[in-house]
Amino acid sequence: SLLHVLLEFQKKLPIKFEIEVCTIDPMTPSFDPSPLIPYVESLGLKYHYIRDDIVERASSAGKDGQIVSSLCSYCARMKRGNLYTCARKNNCNKLVLAQHLV
């Protein structure tokens, strides 16, 4: 995975950098990223696990308080916003995006 590639670069490159990991949990029954918590922590990395009820908000975030027209698009924008906020809050100056399969 990209995380493992970055960890290898961190070991071998003369450039020093820190890695922090962030997962956005959209709190939907069809996707539970919580098994990543112990795994990422076992790597010794600073881990940010953000639970955000994106799916619930989507039910009324559309036009005139209706459900959004594209849940995937809405969820992607909300996740990206959470990631940017997390990066700023933790003084991270680069954001590398990847997906994980659980």
mmCIF file of C-alpha atoms in Angstrom:
data_model
loop_
_atom_site.group_PDB
_atom_site.id
_atom_site.type_symbol
_atom_site.label_atom_id
_atom_site.label_comp_id
_atom_site.label_asym_id
_atom_site.label_seq_id
_atom_site.Cartn_x
_atom_site.Cartn_y
_atom_site.Cartn_z
ATOM 1 C CA SER A 1 0.000 0.000 0.000
ATOM 2 C CA LEU A 2 0.994 3.638 -0.313
ATOM 3 C CA LEU A 3 1.532 3.828 3.448
ATOM 4 C CA HIS A 4 4.080 1.027 3.302
ATOM 5 C CA VAL A 5 5.865 2.670 0.366
ATOM 6 C CA LEU A 6 6.087 5.924 2.338
ATOM 7 C CA LEU A 7 7.416 4.060 5.373
ATOM 8 C CA GLU A 8 10.135 2.506 3.188
ATOM 9 C CA PHE A 9 11.001 5.927 1.724
ATOM 10 C CA GLN A 10 11.185 7.309 5.251
ATOM 11 C CA LYS A 11 13.781 4.670 6.151
ATOM 12 C CA LYS A 12 15.900 4.971 3.014
ATOM 13 C CA LEU A 13 15.754 8.547 1.738
ATOM 14 C CA PRO A 14 18.112 11.231 3.026
ATOM 15 C CA ILE A 15 15.091 13.541 3.426
ATOM 16 C CA LYS A 16 13.564 13.416 6.895
ATOM 17 C CA PHE A 17 9.770 13.530 7.191
ATOM 18 C CA GLU A 18 7.072 12.405 9.571
ATOM 19 C CA ILE A 19 3.999 10.388 8.671
ATOM 20 C CA GLU A 20 0.596 10.717 10.281
ATOM 21 C CA VAL A 21 -2.443 8.714 9.232
ATOM 22 C CA CYS A 22 -6.059 9.844 9.124
ATOM 23 C CA THR A 23 -9.160 7.778 8.475
ATOM 24 C CA ILE A 24 -12.614 9.269 8.049
ATOM 25 C CA ASP A 25 -15.383 6.980 9.277
ATOM 26 C CA PRO A 26 -18.601 8.090 7.503
ATOM 27 C CA MET A 27 -20.604 6.012 9.985
ATOM 28 C CA THR A 28 -22.429 3.915 7.444
ATOM 29 C CA PRO A 29 -23.313 0.282 8.152
ATOM 30 C CA SER A 30 -21.796 -0.791 4.836
ATOM 31 C CA PHE A 31 -18.288 0.438 5.702
ATOM 32 C CA ASP A 32 -16.486 -0.029 9.015
ATOM 33 C CA PRO A 33 -12.875 1.152 8.925
ATOM 34 C CA SER A 34 -12.366 0.611 12.679
ATOM 35 C CA PRO A 35 -10.255 -2.551 12.165
ATOM 36 C CA LEU A 36 -7.570 -0.169 10.905
ATOM 37 C CA ILE A 37 -7.186 1.416 14.363
ATOM 38 C CA PRO A 38 -5.079 -1.315 15.997
ATOM 39 C CA TYR A 39 -3.188 -1.972 12.768
ATOM 40 C CA VAL A 40 -2.074 1.627 12.224
ATOM 41 C CA GLU A 41 -1.295 2.027 15.918
ATOM 42 C CA SER A 42 0.866 -1.129 15.739
ATOM 43 C CA LEU A 43 2.992 0.680 13.160
ATOM 44 C CA GLY A 44 3.789 3.340 15.762
ATOM 45 C CA LEU A 45 2.299 6.179 13.747
ATOM 46 C CA LYS A 46 0.252 9.111 14.968
ATOM 47 C CA TYR A 47 -3.287 8.176 13.993
ATOM 48 C CA HIS A 48 -6.322 10.390 13.581
ATOM 49 C CA TYR A 49 -9.603 8.490 13.420
ATOM 50 C CA ILE A 50 -12.471 10.870 12.675
ATOM 51 C CA ARG A 51 -16.057 9.719 12.967
ATOM 52 C CA ASP A 52 -18.408 11.957 10.985
ATOM 53 C CA ASP A 53 -22.017 11.009 10.298
ATOM 54 C CA ILE A 54 -21.767 12.067 6.663
ATOM 55 C CA VAL A 55 -24.494 9.715 5.458
ATOM 56 C CA GLU A 56 -26.991 11.093 7.985
ATOM 57 C CA ARG A 57 -26.179 14.704 7.003
ATOM 58 C CA ALA A 58 -26.594 13.797 3.336
ATOM 59 C CA SER A 59 -30.258 13.000 3.947
ATOM 60 C CA SER A 60 -31.029 16.693 4.392
ATOM 61 C CA ALA A 61 -28.092 18.536 2.784
ATOM 62 C CA GLY A 62 -29.572 18.644 -0.714
ATOM 63 C CA LYS A 63 -31.716 21.262 -2.358
ATOM 64 C CA ASP A 64 -34.594 22.417 -0.132
ATOM 65 C CA GLY A 65 -33.466 20.142 2.707
ATOM 66 C CA GLN A 66 -33.836 16.984 0.640
ATOM 67 C CA ILE A 67 -31.368 14.136 0.242
ATOM 68 C CA VAL A 68 -28.314 15.017 -1.854
ATOM 69 C CA SER A 69 -28.486 14.074 -5.517
ATOM 70 C CA SER A 70 -25.186 12.151 -5.392
ATOM 71 C CA LEU A 71 -24.246 10.512 -2.113
ATOM 72 C CA CYS A 72 -20.814 9.469 -3.436
ATOM 73 C CA SER A 73 -19.935 12.987 -4.515
ATOM 74 C CA TYR A 74 -21.207 14.489 -1.252
ATOM 75 C CA CYS A 75 -19.345 11.933 0.876
ATOM 76 C CA ALA A 76 -16.106 12.476 -1.058
ATOM 77 C CA ARG A 77 -16.310 16.257 -0.550
ATOM 78 C CA MET A 78 -17.063 15.889 3.154
ATOM 79 C CA LYS A 79 -14.232 13.398 3.665
ATOM 80 C CA ARG A 80 -11.807 15.656 1.811
ATOM 81 C CA GLY A 81 -12.837 18.610 3.982
ATOM 82 C CA ASN A 82 -12.248 16.545 7.124
ATOM 83 C CA LEU A 83 -8.812 15.528 5.854
ATOM 84 C CA TYR A 84 -7.808 19.130 5.086
ATOM 85 C CA THR A 85 -9.003 20.233 8.517
ATOM 86 C CA CYS A 86 -7.086 17.429 10.221
ATOM 87 C CA ALA A 87 -3.917 18.264 8.259
ATOM 88 C CA ARG A 88 -4.116 21.979 9.151
ATOM 89 C CA LYS A 89 -4.928 21.287 12.797
ATOM 90 C CA ASN A 90 -1.909 18.977 13.121
ATOM 91 C CA ASN A 91 0.510 21.200 11.173
ATOM 92 C CA CYS A 92 0.913 18.731 8.321
ATOM 93 C CA ASN A 93 2.179 20.497 5.213
ATOM 94 C CA LYS A 94 1.475 17.665 2.734
ATOM 95 C CA LEU A 95 -1.626 15.561 2.258
ATOM 96 C CA VAL A 96 -1.311 12.260 0.418
ATOM 97 C CA LEU A 97 -4.599 10.650 -0.508
ATOM 98 C CA ALA A 98 -5.139 6.920 -0.791
ATOM 99 C CA GLN A 99 -7.925 4.437 -0.297
ATOM 100 C CA HIS A 100 -7.840 1.361 1.824
ATOM 101 C CA LEU A 101 -9.701 -1.871 1.455
ATOM 102 C CA VAL A 102 -11.078 -3.379 4.611
#
